[in-house]
mmCIF file with all atom_site columns, C-alpha atoms in Angstrom:
data_model
loop_
_atom_site.group_PDB
_atom_site.id
_atom_site.type_symbol
_atom_site.label_atom_id
_atom_site.label_alt_id
_atom_site.label_comp_id
_atom_site.label_asym_id
_atom_site.label_entity_id
_atom_site.label_seq_id
_atom_site.pdbx_PDB_ins_code
_atom_site.Cartn_x
_atom_site.Cartn_y
_atom_site.Cartn_z
_atom_site.occupancy
_atom_site.B_iso_or_equiv
_atom_site.pdbx_formal_charge
_atom_site.auth_seq_id
_atom_site.auth_comp_id
_atom_site.auth_asym_id
_atom_site.auth_atom_id
_atom_site.pdbx_PDB_model_num
ATOM 1   C CA . MET A 1 1   ? 321.880 117.514 126.167 1.00 37.00 ? 1374 MET A CA 1
ATOM 2   C CA . SER A 1 2   ? 323.681 114.458 124.489 1.00 36.00 ? 1375 SER A CA 1
ATOM 3   C CA . GLN A 1 3   ? 321.583 112.409 122.327 1.00 33.00 ? 1376 GLN A CA 1
ATOM 4   C CA . ASN A 1 4   ? 321.554 109.175 124.598 1.00 37.00 ? 1377 ASN A CA 1
ATOM 5   C CA . THR A 1 5   ? 320.885 111.080 127.516 1.00 41.00 ? 1378 THR A CA 1
ATOM 6   C CA . LEU A 1 6   ? 317.079 110.643 127.396 1.00 44.00 ? 1379 LEU A CA 1
ATOM 7   C CA . SER A 1 7   ? 316.659 107.190 125.959 1.00 39.00 ? 1380 SER A CA 1
ATOM 8   C CA . GLN A 1 8   ? 312.878 106.574 126.397 1.00 42.00 ? 1381 GLN A CA 1
ATOM 9   C CA . THR A 1 9   ? 309.634 108.629 126.256 1.00 43.00 ? 1382 THR A CA 1
ATOM 10  C CA . ALA A 1 10  ? 306.656 106.972 127.805 1.00 46.00 ? 1383 ALA A CA 1
ATOM 11  C CA . GLN A 1 11  ? 303.092 107.699 129.048 1.00 43.00 ? 1384 GLN A CA 1
ATOM 12  C CA . PRO A 1 12  ? 301.505 106.326 132.017 1.00 42.00 ? 1385 PRO A CA 1
ATOM 13  C CA . GLU A 1 13  ? 298.221 104.428 131.380 1.00 41.00 ? 1386 GLU A CA 1
ATOM 14  C CA . SER A 1 14  ? 295.336 106.564 132.187 1.00 38.00 ? 1387 SER A CA 1
ATOM 15  C CA . GLN A 1 15  ? 297.322 109.784 132.231 1.00 37.00 ? 1388 GLN A CA 1
ATOM 16  C CA . THR A 1 16  ? 294.869 112.624 131.530 1.00 47.00 ? 1389 THR A CA 1
ATOM 17  C CA . VAL A 1 17  ? 296.939 115.544 131.577 1.00 57.00 ? 1390 VAL A CA 1
ATOM 18  C CA . SER A 1 18  ? 299.954 116.267 128.905 1.00 86.00 ? 1391 SER A CA 1
ATOM 19  C CA . VAL A 1 19  ? 303.027 115.059 130.711 1.00 96.00 ? 1392 VAL A CA 1
ATOM 20  C CA . GLU A 1 20  ? 306.104 113.991 128.872 1.00 97.00 ? 1393 GLU A CA 1
ATOM 21  C CA . TRP A 1 21  ? 307.815 110.993 130.621 1.00 98.00 ? 1394 TRP A CA 1
ATOM 22  C CA . ARG A 1 22  ? 311.755 110.752 130.088 1.00 98.00 ? 1395 ARG A CA 1
ATOM 23  C CA . ILE A 1 23  ? 313.766 107.887 131.294 1.00 98.00 ? 1396 ILE A CA 1
ATOM 24  C CA . SER A 1 24  ? 317.290 107.645 130.929 1.00 97.00 ? 1397 SER A CA 1
ATOM 25  C CA . ASP A 1 25  ? 319.267 104.467 130.562 1.00 92.00 ? 1398 ASP A CA 1
ATOM 26  C CA . ARG A 1 26  ? 322.834 105.787 131.988 1.00 96.00 ? 1399 ARG A CA 1
ATOM 27  C CA . PRO A 1 27  ? 323.826 107.993 134.905 1.00 97.00 ? 1400 PRO A CA 1
ATOM 28  C CA . VAL A 1 28  ? 323.394 111.584 134.037 1.00 98.00 ? 1401 VAL A CA 1
ATOM 29  C CA . ASP A 1 29  ? 325.926 114.315 134.977 1.00 98.00 ? 1402 ASP A CA 1
ATOM 30  C CA . TYR A 1 30  ? 324.391 116.405 137.615 1.00 97.00 ? 1403 TYR A CA 1
ATOM 31  C CA . ARG A 1 31  ? 324.995 119.993 135.890 1.00 96.00 ? 1404 ARG A CA 1
ATOM 32  C CA . GLU A 1 32  ? 323.639 118.415 132.916 1.00 98.00 ? 1405 GLU A CA 1
ATOM 33  C CA . ALA A 1 33  ? 320.373 117.688 134.568 1.00 98.00 ? 1406 ALA A CA 1
ATOM 34  C CA . GLU A 1 34  ? 320.058 120.896 136.133 1.00 96.00 ? 1407 GLU A CA 1
ATOM 35  C CA . ALA A 1 35  ? 320.542 122.729 132.740 1.00 97.00 ? 1408 ALA A CA 1
ATOM 36  C CA . PHE A 1 36  ? 317.747 120.730 131.258 1.00 98.00 ? 1409 PHE A CA 1
ATOM 37  C CA . MET A 1 37  ? 315.374 121.419 134.189 1.00 97.00 ? 1410 MET A CA 1
ATOM 38  C CA . GLU A 1 38  ? 316.215 125.116 133.875 1.00 97.00 ? 1411 GLU A CA 1
ATOM 39  C CA . GLN A 1 39  ? 315.442 125.015 130.235 1.00 98.00 ? 1412 GLN A CA 1
ATOM 40  C CA . ARG A 1 40  ? 312.152 123.176 130.356 1.00 98.00 ? 1413 ARG A CA 1
ATOM 41  C CA . ALA A 1 41  ? 311.038 125.289 133.311 1.00 98.00 ? 1414 ALA A CA 1
ATOM 42  C CA . ALA A 1 42  ? 311.327 128.300 131.370 1.00 98.00 ? 1415 ALA A CA 1
ATOM 43  C CA . SER A 1 43  ? 309.697 126.549 128.528 1.00 98.00 ? 1416 SER A CA 1
ATOM 44  C CA . ILE A 1 44  ? 306.602 125.384 130.372 1.00 98.00 ? 1417 ILE A CA 1
ATOM 45  C CA . ALA A 1 45  ? 306.200 128.970 131.929 1.00 97.00 ? 1418 ALA A CA 1
ATOM 46  C CA . ALA A 1 46  ? 306.347 130.306 128.401 1.00 97.00 ? 1419 ALA A CA 1
ATOM 47  C CA . GLY A 1 47  ? 303.855 127.734 127.130 1.00 96.00 ? 1420 GLY A CA 1
ATOM 48  C CA . THR A 1 48  ? 306.034 126.219 124.705 1.00 97.00 ? 1421 THR A CA 1
ATOM 49  C CA . ALA A 1 49  ? 306.788 122.815 126.409 1.00 97.00 ? 1422 ALA A CA 1
ATOM 50  C CA . PRO A 1 50  ? 304.859 120.133 128.189 1.00 97.00 ? 1423 PRO A CA 1
ATOM 51  C CA . GLU A 1 51  ? 305.108 119.258 131.566 1.00 98.00 ? 1424 GLU A CA 1
ATOM 52  C CA . CYS A 1 52  ? 307.763 116.841 132.201 1.00 98.00 ? 1425 CYS A CA 1
ATOM 53  C CA . VAL A 1 53  ? 308.778 114.075 134.798 1.00 98.00 ? 1426 VAL A CA 1
ATOM 54  C CA . TRP A 1 54  ? 312.378 112.783 134.179 1.00 98.00 ? 1427 TRP A CA 1
ATOM 55  C CA . LEU A 1 55  ? 313.409 109.388 135.864 1.00 98.00 ? 1428 LEU A CA 1
ATOM 56  C CA . LEU A 1 56  ? 317.253 108.888 135.883 1.00 98.00 ? 1429 LEU A CA 1
ATOM 57  C CA . GLU A 1 57  ? 320.203 108.318 138.295 1.00 98.00 ? 1430 GLU A CA 1
ATOM 58  C CA . HIS A 1 58  ? 323.432 110.300 139.014 1.00 98.00 ? 1431 HIS A CA 1
ATOM 59  C CA . PRO A 1 59  ? 326.940 109.081 139.513 1.00 98.00 ? 1432 PRO A CA 1
ATOM 60  C CA . PRO A 1 60  ? 327.977 109.378 143.267 1.00 97.00 ? 1433 PRO A CA 1
ATOM 61  C CA . LEU A 1 61  ? 327.815 113.002 144.481 1.00 97.00 ? 1434 LEU A CA 1
ATOM 62  C CA . TYR A 1 62  ? 326.417 115.261 147.282 1.00 96.00 ? 1435 TYR A CA 1
ATOM 63  C CA . THR A 1 63  ? 324.285 118.137 146.699 1.00 94.00 ? 1436 THR A CA 1
ATOM 64  C CA . ALA A 1 64  ? 323.759 121.151 149.152 1.00 90.00 ? 1437 ALA A CA 1
ATOM 65  C CA . GLY A 1 65  ? 320.251 122.485 149.292 1.00 87.00 ? 1438 GLY A CA 1
ATOM 66  C CA . THR A 1 66  ? 319.771 126.182 150.323 1.00 88.00 ? 1439 THR A CA 1
ATOM 67  C CA . SER A 1 67  ? 319.588 125.595 154.119 1.00 86.00 ? 1440 SER A CA 1
ATOM 68  C CA . ALA A 1 68  ? 322.643 123.257 154.092 1.00 87.00 ? 1441 ALA A CA 1
ATOM 69  C CA . LYS A 1 69  ? 325.068 123.605 157.142 1.00 90.00 ? 1442 LYS A CA 1
ATOM 70  C CA . GLU A 1 70  ? 328.676 123.378 156.247 1.00 91.00 ? 1443 GLU A CA 1
ATOM 71  C CA . GLU A 1 71  ? 329.369 121.155 159.145 1.00 92.00 ? 1444 GLU A CA 1
ATOM 72  C CA . ASP A 1 72  ? 326.949 118.501 157.950 1.00 91.00 ? 1445 ASP A CA 1
ATOM 73  C CA . LEU A 1 73  ? 329.362 117.756 155.067 1.00 94.00 ? 1446 LEU A CA 1
ATOM 74  C CA . LEU A 1 74  ? 331.448 115.185 156.818 1.00 94.00 ? 1447 LEU A CA 1
ATOM 75  C CA . THR A 1 75  ? 333.929 114.110 153.847 1.00 93.00 ? 1448 THR A CA 1
ATOM 76  C CA . PRO A 1 76  ? 334.126 116.971 151.523 1.00 91.00 ? 1449 PRO A CA 1
ATOM 77  C CA . ASP A 1 77  ? 336.820 115.259 149.240 1.00 93.00 ? 1450 ASP A CA 1
ATOM 78  C CA . ARG A 1 78  ? 334.821 112.100 148.954 1.00 95.00 ? 1451 ARG A CA 1
ATOM 79  C CA . PHE A 1 79  ? 332.605 112.773 145.862 1.00 96.00 ? 1452 PHE A CA 1
ATOM 80  C CA . PRO A 1 80  ? 331.920 115.923 143.952 1.00 95.00 ? 1453 PRO A CA 1
ATOM 81  C CA . VAL A 1 81  ? 329.655 118.427 145.992 1.00 95.00 ? 1454 VAL A CA 1
ATOM 82  C CA . TYR A 1 82  ? 327.098 120.650 144.090 1.00 94.00 ? 1455 TYR A CA 1
ATOM 83  C CA . LYS A 1 83  ? 325.427 123.871 145.468 1.00 92.00 ? 1456 LYS A CA 1
ATOM 84  C CA . THR A 1 84  ? 321.966 123.889 144.178 1.00 91.00 ? 1457 THR A CA 1
ATOM 85  C CA . GLY A 1 85  ? 318.758 126.082 144.482 1.00 84.00 ? 1458 GLY A CA 1
ATOM 86  C CA . ARG A 1 86  ? 316.452 123.509 145.597 1.00 86.00 ? 1459 ARG A CA 1
ATOM 87  C CA . GLY A 1 87  ? 315.032 123.624 149.215 1.00 80.00 ? 1460 GLY A CA 1
ATOM 88  C CA . GLY A 1 88  ? 316.587 121.307 151.918 1.00 83.00 ? 1461 GLY A CA 1
ATOM 89  C CA . GLN A 1 89  ? 320.023 120.541 153.235 1.00 86.00 ? 1462 GLN A CA 1
ATOM 90  C CA . PHE A 1 90  ? 322.607 117.781 152.221 1.00 91.00 ? 1463 PHE A CA 1
ATOM 91  C CA . THR A 1 91  ? 321.667 114.770 150.059 1.00 91.00 ? 1464 THR A CA 1
ATOM 92  C CA . TYR A 1 92  ? 323.339 111.945 148.379 1.00 95.00 ? 1465 TYR A CA 1
ATOM 93  C CA . HIS A 1 93  ? 322.666 110.783 144.862 1.00 97.00 ? 1466 HIS A CA 1
ATOM 94  C CA . GLY A 1 94  ? 324.215 107.745 143.164 1.00 97.00 ? 1467 GLY A CA 1
ATOM 95  C CA . PRO A 1 95  ? 323.759 104.540 141.257 1.00 98.00 ? 1468 PRO A CA 1
ATOM 96  C CA . GLY A 1 96  ? 321.038 102.483 142.806 1.00 98.00 ? 1469 GLY A CA 1
ATOM 97  C CA . GLN A 1 97  ? 318.749 105.393 143.671 1.00 98.00 ? 1470 GLN A CA 1
ATOM 98  C CA . ARG A 1 98  ? 315.891 106.451 141.339 1.00 98.00 ? 1471 ARG A CA 1
ATOM 99  C CA . VAL A 1 99  ? 315.681 110.256 141.155 1.00 98.00 ? 1472 VAL A CA 1
ATOM 100 C CA . GLY A 1 100 ? 312.414 111.794 139.751 1.00 98.00 ? 1473 GLY A CA 1
ATOM 101 C CA . TYR A 1 101 ? 312.578 115.385 138.413 1.00 98.00 ? 1474 TYR A CA 1
ATOM 102 C CA . VAL A 1 102 ? 309.398 116.934 138.284 1.00 98.00 ? 1475 VAL A CA 1
ATOM 103 C CA . MET A 1 103 ? 308.693 119.859 136.302 1.00 98.00 ? 1476 MET A CA 1
ATOM 104 C CA . LEU A 1 104 ? 304.912 120.893 136.434 1.00 98.00 ? 1477 LEU A CA 1
ATOM 105 C CA . ASP A 1 105 ? 302.929 124.104 135.931 1.00 98.00 ? 1478 ASP A CA 1
ATOM 106 C CA . LEU A 1 106 ? 301.168 125.359 139.101 1.00 98.00 ? 1479 LEU A CA 1
ATOM 107 C CA . ASN A 1 107 ? 299.776 127.980 137.510 1.00 96.00 ? 1480 ASN A CA 1
ATOM 108 C CA . LYS A 1 108 ? 297.307 125.629 135.933 1.00 95.00 ? 1481 LYS A CA 1
ATOM 109 C CA . ARG A 1 109 ? 297.113 123.184 139.055 1.00 96.00 ? 1482 ARG A CA 1
ATOM 110 C CA . GLY A 1 110 ? 296.446 125.768 141.585 1.00 93.00 ? 1483 GLY A CA 1
ATOM 111 C CA . LYS A 1 111 ? 299.386 127.990 143.101 1.00 95.00 ? 1484 LYS A CA 1
ATOM 112 C CA . ASP A 1 112 ? 299.725 125.983 146.346 1.00 97.00 ? 1485 ASP A CA 1
ATOM 113 C CA . LEU A 1 113 ? 303.201 124.949 146.967 1.00 95.00 ? 1486 LEU A CA 1
ATOM 114 C CA . ARG A 1 114 ? 302.297 123.165 150.141 1.00 94.00 ? 1487 ARG A CA 1
ATOM 115 C CA . ARG A 1 115 ? 299.816 120.996 148.468 1.00 96.00 ? 1488 ARG A CA 1
ATOM 116 C CA . PHE A 1 116 ? 302.325 120.167 145.789 1.00 97.00 ? 1489 PHE A CA 1
ATOM 117 C CA . VAL A 1 117 ? 304.811 118.786 148.449 1.00 96.00 ? 1490 VAL A CA 1
ATOM 118 C CA . THR A 1 118 ? 302.040 116.839 150.156 1.00 96.00 ? 1491 THR A CA 1
ATOM 119 C CA . ASN A 1 119 ? 301.069 115.528 146.704 1.00 97.00 ? 1492 ASN A CA 1
ATOM 120 C CA . LEU A 1 120 ? 304.787 114.487 145.989 1.00 97.00 ? 1493 LEU A CA 1
ATOM 121 C CA . GLU A 1 121 ? 304.810 112.585 149.550 1.00 97.00 ? 1494 GLU A CA 1
ATOM 122 C CA . THR A 1 122 ? 301.549 110.794 148.516 1.00 97.00 ? 1495 THR A CA 1
ATOM 123 C CA . TRP A 1 123 ? 302.889 109.996 145.228 1.00 98.00 ? 1496 TRP A CA 1
ATOM 124 C CA . LEU A 1 124 ? 306.065 108.305 146.917 1.00 98.00 ? 1497 LEU A CA 1
ATOM 125 C CA . ILE A 1 125 ? 304.021 106.584 149.814 1.00 98.00 ? 1498 ILE A CA 1
ATOM 126 C CA . SER A 1 126 ? 301.495 105.025 147.196 1.00 98.00 ? 1499 SER A CA 1
ATOM 127 C CA . THR A 1 127 ? 304.469 103.978 144.942 1.00 98.00 ? 1500 THR A CA 1
ATOM 128 C CA . LEU A 1 128 ? 306.165 102.191 147.803 1.00 98.00 ? 1501 LEU A CA 1
ATOM 129 C CA . ALA A 1 129 ? 302.789 100.583 148.834 1.00 98.00 ? 1502 ALA A CA 1
ATOM 130 C CA . GLU A 1 130 ? 303.006 98.735  145.736 1.00 97.00 ? 1503 GLU A CA 1
ATOM 131 C CA . PHE A 1 131 ? 306.072 96.800  146.982 1.00 97.00 ? 1504 PHE A CA 1
ATOM 132 C CA . ASN A 1 132 ? 304.124 96.395  150.434 1.00 97.00 ? 1505 ASN A CA 1
ATOM 133 C CA . VAL A 1 133 ? 306.451 98.951  152.032 1.00 98.00 ? 1506 VAL A CA 1
ATOM 134 C CA . VAL A 1 134 ? 304.633 101.323 154.725 1.00 98.00 ? 1507 VAL A CA 1
ATOM 135 C CA . GLY A 1 135 ? 305.984 104.796 153.900 1.00 97.00 ? 1508 GLY A CA 1
ATOM 136 C CA . GLU A 1 136 ? 305.088 107.481 156.473 1.00 97.00 ? 1509 GLU A CA 1
ATOM 137 C CA . THR A 1 137 ? 305.732 111.259 156.811 1.00 96.00 ? 1510 THR A CA 1
ATOM 138 C CA . ARG A 1 138 ? 306.895 113.098 159.863 1.00 93.00 ? 1511 ARG A CA 1
ATOM 139 C CA . PRO A 1 139 ? 305.915 116.799 160.467 1.00 88.00 ? 1512 PRO A CA 1
ATOM 140 C CA . GLU A 1 140 ? 309.257 117.656 161.758 1.00 84.00 ? 1513 GLU A CA 1
ATOM 141 C CA . ARG A 1 141 ? 311.282 115.733 158.925 1.00 85.00 ? 1514 ARG A CA 1
ATOM 142 C CA . VAL A 1 142 ? 311.128 115.898 155.024 1.00 85.00 ? 1515 VAL A CA 1
ATOM 143 C CA . GLY A 1 143 ? 310.795 112.856 153.102 1.00 92.00 ? 1516 GLY A CA 1
ATOM 144 C CA . VAL A 1 144 ? 309.341 109.211 153.688 1.00 96.00 ? 1517 VAL A CA 1
ATOM 145 C CA . TRP A 1 145 ? 309.979 107.228 156.300 1.00 96.00 ? 1518 TRP A CA 1
ATOM 146 C CA . VAL A 1 146 ? 309.838 103.548 157.360 1.00 97.00 ? 1519 VAL A CA 1
ATOM 147 C CA . ARG A 1 147 ? 309.613 102.029 160.847 1.00 95.00 ? 1520 ARG A CA 1
ATOM 148 C CA . ARG A 1 148 ? 312.659 99.518  161.806 1.00 94.00 ? 1521 ARG A CA 1
ATOM 149 C CA . PRO A 1 149 ? 311.478 98.100  165.070 1.00 92.00 ? 1522 PRO A CA 1
ATOM 150 C CA . GLU A 1 150 ? 313.819 95.186  164.366 1.00 90.00 ? 1523 GLU A CA 1
ATOM 151 C CA . LEU A 1 151 ? 316.750 97.701  164.750 1.00 88.00 ? 1524 LEU A CA 1
ATOM 152 C CA . GLY A 1 152 ? 315.243 98.989  168.237 1.00 88.00 ? 1525 GLY A CA 1
ATOM 153 C CA . GLU A 1 153 ? 312.534 100.775 169.657 1.00 89.00 ? 1526 GLU A CA 1
ATOM 154 C CA . GLY A 1 154 ? 311.483 103.967 167.808 1.00 87.00 ? 1527 GLY A CA 1
ATOM 155 C CA . LYS A 1 155 ? 313.947 103.413 165.058 1.00 91.00 ? 1528 LYS A CA 1
ATOM 156 C CA . GLU A 1 156 ? 313.155 104.677 161.650 1.00 94.00 ? 1529 GLU A CA 1
ATOM 157 C CA . ASP A 1 157 ? 314.960 105.197 158.366 1.00 95.00 ? 1530 ASP A CA 1
ATOM 158 C CA . LYS A 1 158 ? 314.386 107.486 155.467 1.00 95.00 ? 1531 LYS A CA 1
ATOM 159 C CA . VAL A 1 159 ? 313.613 105.574 152.149 1.00 97.00 ? 1532 VAL A CA 1
ATOM 160 C CA . ALA A 1 160 ? 312.702 108.527 149.934 1.00 97.00 ? 1533 ALA A CA 1
ATOM 161 C CA . ALA A 1 161 ? 313.627 112.213 149.705 1.00 94.00 ? 1534 ALA A CA 1
ATOM 162 C CA . ILE A 1 162 ? 311.846 115.248 148.645 1.00 94.00 ? 1535 ILE A CA 1
ATOM 163 C CA . GLY A 1 163 ? 313.706 118.561 147.537 1.00 92.00 ? 1536 GLY A CA 1
ATOM 164 C CA . VAL A 1 164 ? 312.074 121.228 145.137 1.00 94.00 ? 1537 VAL A CA 1
ATOM 165 C CA . ARG A 1 165 ? 312.565 124.400 143.847 1.00 95.00 ? 1538 ARG A CA 1
ATOM 166 C CA . VAL A 1 166 ? 309.731 126.738 142.218 1.00 96.00 ? 1539 VAL A CA 1
ATOM 167 C CA . ARG A 1 167 ? 310.215 129.571 139.757 1.00 96.00 ? 1540 ARG A CA 1
ATOM 168 C CA . LYS A 1 168 ? 307.102 131.612 138.010 1.00 97.00 ? 1541 LYS A CA 1
ATOM 169 C CA . TRP A 1 169 ? 305.041 128.760 139.691 1.00 98.00 ? 1542 TRP A CA 1
ATOM 170 C CA . VAL A 1 170 ? 306.726 126.111 137.760 1.00 98.00 ? 1543 VAL A CA 1
ATOM 171 C CA . THR A 1 171 ? 308.392 123.257 139.537 1.00 98.00 ? 1544 THR A CA 1
ATOM 172 C CA . PHE A 1 172 ? 311.734 121.461 139.154 1.00 96.00 ? 1545 PHE A CA 1
ATOM 173 C CA . HIS A 1 173 ? 313.947 119.179 141.106 1.00 96.00 ? 1546 HIS A CA 1
ATOM 174 C CA . GLY A 1 174 ? 311.870 116.597 142.999 1.00 96.00 ? 1547 GLY A CA 1
ATOM 175 C CA . VAL A 1 175 ? 312.091 113.280 144.721 1.00 97.00 ? 1548 VAL A CA 1
ATOM 176 C CA . SER A 1 176 ? 314.197 110.119 145.098 1.00 97.00 ? 1549 SER A CA 1
ATOM 177 C CA . ILE A 1 177 ? 313.835 106.498 146.129 1.00 98.00 ? 1550 ILE A CA 1
ATOM 178 C CA . ASN A 1 178 ? 316.623 104.409 147.293 1.00 98.00 ? 1551 ASN A CA 1
ATOM 179 C CA . VAL A 1 179 ? 316.302 101.037 145.406 1.00 98.00 ? 1552 VAL A CA 1
ATOM 180 C CA . GLU A 1 180 ? 319.747 99.775  145.713 1.00 98.00 ? 1553 GLU A CA 1
ATOM 181 C CA . PRO A 1 181 ? 322.274 102.348 146.388 1.00 97.00 ? 1554 PRO A CA 1
ATOM 182 C CA . ASP A 1 182 ? 325.486 101.644 148.483 1.00 97.00 ? 1555 ASP A CA 1
ATOM 183 C CA . LEU A 1 183 ? 324.215 102.954 151.738 1.00 96.00 ? 1556 LEU A CA 1
ATOM 184 C CA . GLU A 1 184 ? 327.505 103.686 153.296 1.00 96.00 ? 1557 GLU A CA 1
ATOM 185 C CA . HIS A 1 185 ? 327.680 106.299 150.824 1.00 96.00 ? 1558 HIS A CA 1
ATOM 186 C CA . PHE A 1 186 ? 325.248 108.404 153.035 1.00 94.00 ? 1559 PHE A CA 1
ATOM 187 C CA . SER A 1 187 ? 327.919 108.371 155.668 1.00 92.00 ? 1560 SER A CA 1
ATOM 188 C CA . GLY A 1 188 ? 329.742 111.276 154.168 1.00 93.00 ? 1561 GLY A CA 1
ATOM 189 C CA . ILE A 1 189 ? 327.047 113.837 155.195 1.00 90.00 ? 1562 ILE A CA 1
ATOM 190 C CA . VAL A 1 190 ? 324.371 114.302 157.682 1.00 84.00 ? 1563 VAL A CA 1
ATOM 191 C CA . PRO A 1 191 ? 321.532 113.458 155.362 1.00 74.00 ? 1564 PRO A CA 1
ATOM 192 C CA . CYS A 1 192 ? 318.888 116.421 155.476 1.00 62.00 ? 1565 CYS A CA 1
ATOM 193 C CA . GLY A 1 193 ? 320.663 117.530 158.861 1.00 57.00 ? 1566 GLY A CA 1
ATOM 194 C CA . ILE A 1 194 ? 319.100 114.392 160.600 1.00 62.00 ? 1567 ILE A CA 1
ATOM 195 C CA . GLN A 1 195 ? 321.509 112.560 162.860 1.00 67.00 ? 1568 GLN A CA 1
ATOM 196 C CA . GLN A 1 196 ? 319.204 110.441 164.958 1.00 68.00 ? 1569 GLN A CA 1
ATOM 197 C CA . HIS A 1 197 ? 317.831 108.263 162.221 1.00 78.00 ? 1570 HIS A CA 1
ATOM 198 C CA . GLY A 1 198 ? 319.191 106.342 159.546 1.00 89.00 ? 1571 GLY A CA 1
ATOM 199 C CA . VAL A 1 199 ? 318.721 105.787 155.584 1.00 94.00 ? 1572 VAL A CA 1
ATOM 200 C CA . THR A 1 200 ? 317.425 102.381 154.100 1.00 97.00 ? 1573 THR A CA 1
ATOM 201 C CA . SER A 1 201 ? 316.575 101.226 150.547 1.00 97.00 ? 1574 SER A CA 1
ATOM 202 C CA . LEU A 1 202 ? 314.037 98.919  149.101 1.00 98.00 ? 1575 LEU A CA 1
ATOM 203 C CA . VAL A 1 203 ? 316.797 96.065  148.579 1.00 97.00 ? 1576 VAL A CA 1
ATOM 204 C CA . ASP A 1 204 ? 317.887 96.774  152.148 1.00 97.00 ? 1577 ASP A CA 1
ATOM 205 C CA . LEU A 1 205 ? 314.360 96.033  153.299 1.00 97.00 ? 1578 LEU A CA 1
ATOM 206 C CA . GLY A 1 206 ? 314.619 92.454  151.588 1.00 97.00 ? 1579 GLY A CA 1
ATOM 207 C CA . LEU A 1 207 ? 312.795 93.713  148.402 1.00 97.00 ? 1580 LEU A CA 1
ATOM 208 C CA . PRO A 1 208 ? 314.738 92.795  145.324 1.00 95.00 ? 1581 PRO A CA 1
ATOM 209 C CA . VAL A 1 209 ? 313.225 95.662  143.208 1.00 96.00 ? 1582 VAL A CA 1
ATOM 210 C CA . THR A 1 210 ? 314.258 96.880  140.017 1.00 96.00 ? 1583 THR A CA 1
ATOM 211 C CA . TYR A 1 211 ? 314.404 100.163 138.330 1.00 96.00 ? 1584 TYR A CA 1
ATOM 212 C CA . THR A 1 212 ? 311.980 98.790  135.516 1.00 97.00 ? 1585 THR A CA 1
ATOM 213 C CA . GLU A 1 213 ? 309.349 97.921  138.520 1.00 98.00 ? 1586 GLU A CA 1
ATOM 214 C CA . VAL A 1 214 ? 309.974 101.052 140.319 1.00 98.00 ? 1587 VAL A CA 1
ATOM 215 C CA . ASP A 1 215 ? 309.552 103.312 137.021 1.00 98.00 ? 1588 ASP A CA 1
ATOM 216 C CA . ALA A 1 216 ? 306.238 101.339 136.280 1.00 98.00 ? 1589 ALA A CA 1
ATOM 217 C CA . ALA A 1 217 ? 304.868 102.057 139.856 1.00 98.00 ? 1590 ALA A CA 1
ATOM 218 C CA . LEU A 1 218 ? 305.877 105.791 139.743 1.00 98.00 ? 1591 LEU A CA 1
ATOM 219 C CA . GLN A 1 219 ? 304.009 106.092 136.400 1.00 97.00 ? 1592 GLN A CA 1
ATOM 220 C CA . ARG A 1 220 ? 300.937 104.577 137.778 1.00 96.00 ? 1593 ARG A CA 1
ATOM 221 C CA . ARG A 1 221 ? 300.667 106.340 140.972 1.00 97.00 ? 1594 ARG A CA 1
ATOM 222 C CA . PHE A 1 222 ? 301.521 109.670 139.437 1.00 97.00 ? 1595 PHE A CA 1
ATOM 223 C CA . ALA A 1 223 ? 298.336 109.551 137.284 1.00 93.00 ? 1596 ALA A CA 1
ATOM 224 C CA . GLU A 1 224 ? 296.273 108.881 140.373 1.00 95.00 ? 1597 GLU A CA 1
ATOM 225 C CA . VAL A 1 225 ? 297.788 111.719 142.391 1.00 96.00 ? 1598 VAL A CA 1
ATOM 226 C CA . PHE A 1 226 ? 298.446 114.453 139.792 1.00 95.00 ? 1599 PHE A CA 1
ATOM 227 C CA . GLY A 1 227 ? 296.203 113.541 137.106 1.00 83.00 ? 1600 GLY A CA 1
#
């Protein structure tokens, strides 16, 4: 792990459990991030490191989750493609997208993976609410969605994604919020295997939000949901 990868460690106000917050100031290589998560998850399971949430962005890339279908990778030579052990299908990461890797010990928080995913959804929805965005979940679709009636009846776009992995009841991978990514980059895949709906971002919704504002909201809302 290079010295400047993790540029800031912060604790949200009113945080009541020992969770380390890391915020990167530069795009982080995907394999570098995976290596850190693997190491930290093992250390959390062994009781030698605190839980951790890492906020970062990646260079442009596609990831293939454990349910990814080859035909959903539409332009395989466009960006690097990484196979990963998280759940889900193909997704895009890149500049303008805030990724939150969540390494928590469910041994201490109740061994309930469904509840953990629900809490991630609640965390994202309450974070978006700080910017007056109404995020919603759908039983048949993973992630957080916003209604787009201005685009047509029944139109919805994904604004935030979820993909997790658990080992020894310690979580890693996590969530992402589209702040201001190049939405055209999503055209190289069928995001999460869903063709009938699109992808949006906070800026696309008319909200000139910064990473600083999103990071602060994520930290505040995390304490409410997971604290």
